CSV table of C-alpha atoms in Angstrom, one decimal:
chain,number,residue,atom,x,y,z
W,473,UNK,CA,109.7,96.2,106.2
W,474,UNK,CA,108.8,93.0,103.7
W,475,UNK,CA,110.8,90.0,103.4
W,476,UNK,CA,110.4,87.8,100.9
W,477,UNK,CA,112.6,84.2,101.1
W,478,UNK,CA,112.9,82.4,97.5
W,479,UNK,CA,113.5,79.2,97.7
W,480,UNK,CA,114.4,78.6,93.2
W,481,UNK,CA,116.0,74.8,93.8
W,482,UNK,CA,113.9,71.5,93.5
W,483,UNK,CA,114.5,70.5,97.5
W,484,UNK,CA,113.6,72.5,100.3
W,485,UNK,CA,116.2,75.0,101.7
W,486,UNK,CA,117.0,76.6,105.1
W,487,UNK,CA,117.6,80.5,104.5
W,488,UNK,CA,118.9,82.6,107.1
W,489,UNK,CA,117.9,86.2,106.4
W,490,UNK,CA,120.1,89.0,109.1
W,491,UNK,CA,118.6,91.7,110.2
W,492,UNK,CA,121.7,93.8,109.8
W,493,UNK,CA,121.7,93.4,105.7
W,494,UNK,CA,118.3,95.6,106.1
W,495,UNK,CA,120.2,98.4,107.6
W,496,UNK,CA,118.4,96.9,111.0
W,497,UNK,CA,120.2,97.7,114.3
W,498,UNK,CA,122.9,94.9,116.0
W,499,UNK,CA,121.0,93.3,118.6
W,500,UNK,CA,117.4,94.5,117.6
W,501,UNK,CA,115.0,92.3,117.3
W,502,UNK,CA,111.9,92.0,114.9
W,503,UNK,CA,108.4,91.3,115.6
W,504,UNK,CA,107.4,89.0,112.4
W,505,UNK,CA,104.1,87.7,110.6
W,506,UNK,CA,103.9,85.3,107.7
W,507,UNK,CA,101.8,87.2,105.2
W,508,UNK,CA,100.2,84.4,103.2
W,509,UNK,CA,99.7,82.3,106.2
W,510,UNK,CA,97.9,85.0,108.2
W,511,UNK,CA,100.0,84.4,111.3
W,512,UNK,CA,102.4,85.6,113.6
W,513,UNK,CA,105.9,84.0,114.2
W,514,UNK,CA,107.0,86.0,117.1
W,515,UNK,CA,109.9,87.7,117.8
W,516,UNK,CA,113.1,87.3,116.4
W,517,UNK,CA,117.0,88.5,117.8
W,518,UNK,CA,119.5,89.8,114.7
W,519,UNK,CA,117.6,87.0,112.1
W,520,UNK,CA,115.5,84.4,111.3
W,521,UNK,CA,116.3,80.9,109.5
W,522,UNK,CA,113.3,79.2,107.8
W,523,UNK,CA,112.5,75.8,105.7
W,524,UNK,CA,111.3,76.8,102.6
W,525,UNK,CA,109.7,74.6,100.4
W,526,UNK,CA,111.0,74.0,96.5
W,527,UNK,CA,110.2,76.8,94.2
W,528,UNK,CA,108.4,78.2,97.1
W,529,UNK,CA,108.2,81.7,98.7
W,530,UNK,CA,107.9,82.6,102.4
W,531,UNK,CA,106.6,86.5,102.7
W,532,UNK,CA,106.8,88.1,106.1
W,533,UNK,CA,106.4,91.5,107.2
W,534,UNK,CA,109.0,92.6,110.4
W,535,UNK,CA,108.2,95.3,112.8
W,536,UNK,CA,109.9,96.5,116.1
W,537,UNK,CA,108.2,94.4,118.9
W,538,UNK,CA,105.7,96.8,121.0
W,539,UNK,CA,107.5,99.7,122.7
W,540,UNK,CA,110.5,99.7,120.9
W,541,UNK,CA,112.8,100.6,117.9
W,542,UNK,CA,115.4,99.3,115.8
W,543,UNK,CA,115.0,99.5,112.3
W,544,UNK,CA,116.3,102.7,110.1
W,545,UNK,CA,114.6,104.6,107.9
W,546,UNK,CA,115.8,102.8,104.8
W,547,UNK,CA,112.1,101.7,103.9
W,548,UNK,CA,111.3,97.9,102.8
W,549,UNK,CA,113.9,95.5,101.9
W,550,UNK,CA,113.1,92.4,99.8
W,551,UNK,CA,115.5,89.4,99.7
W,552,UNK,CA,114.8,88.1,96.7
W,553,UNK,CA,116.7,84.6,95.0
W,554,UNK,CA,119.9,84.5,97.2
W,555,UNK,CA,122.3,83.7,94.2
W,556,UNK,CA,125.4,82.4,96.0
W,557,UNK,CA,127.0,85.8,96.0
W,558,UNK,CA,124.2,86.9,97.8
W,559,UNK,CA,124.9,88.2,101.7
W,560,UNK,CA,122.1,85.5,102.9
W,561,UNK,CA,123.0,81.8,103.4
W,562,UNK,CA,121.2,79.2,102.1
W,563,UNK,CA,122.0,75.8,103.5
């Protein structure tokens, strides 16, 4: 699955992206790896919360950790600008 968190204002942002928006099982937890930085960020319980810079975008791919499941069989999810109405929070 792809995340992508967009970060439109002029200041950097927290966004907290949940895991059960995806369609991702409660209590699952996501192997992730930032895909323009080339790394991995480890595993994460039910969501992640990252800085974003302003008018930047963080791309990640999640996975189930090694050995395990979790995610349905929705397919990829973007989360794309987060307008306030949005189930994300942006703080």
């Amino acid at each position: 699955m792809a995340i992508a968190l967009l970060n439109r204002a002029d200041q950097e942002t927290t966004i907290v992206a949940n895991w059960k928006e995806f369609g991702v099982l409660t209590g699952a937890s996501l192997a992730l790896r930032d895909l323009w930085e080339h790394k991995s960020l480890g595993t994460f319980k039910e969501s992640i919360s990252m800085k974003v810079g302003p008018h930047a975008t963080v791309l990640l791919r999640a996975t189930p950790p090694t050995g395990t499941t979790g995610m349905s069989q929705k397919g990829d999810a973007i989360l794309g600008s987060l307008p306030p109405s949005a189930d994300a929070k942006v703080r």
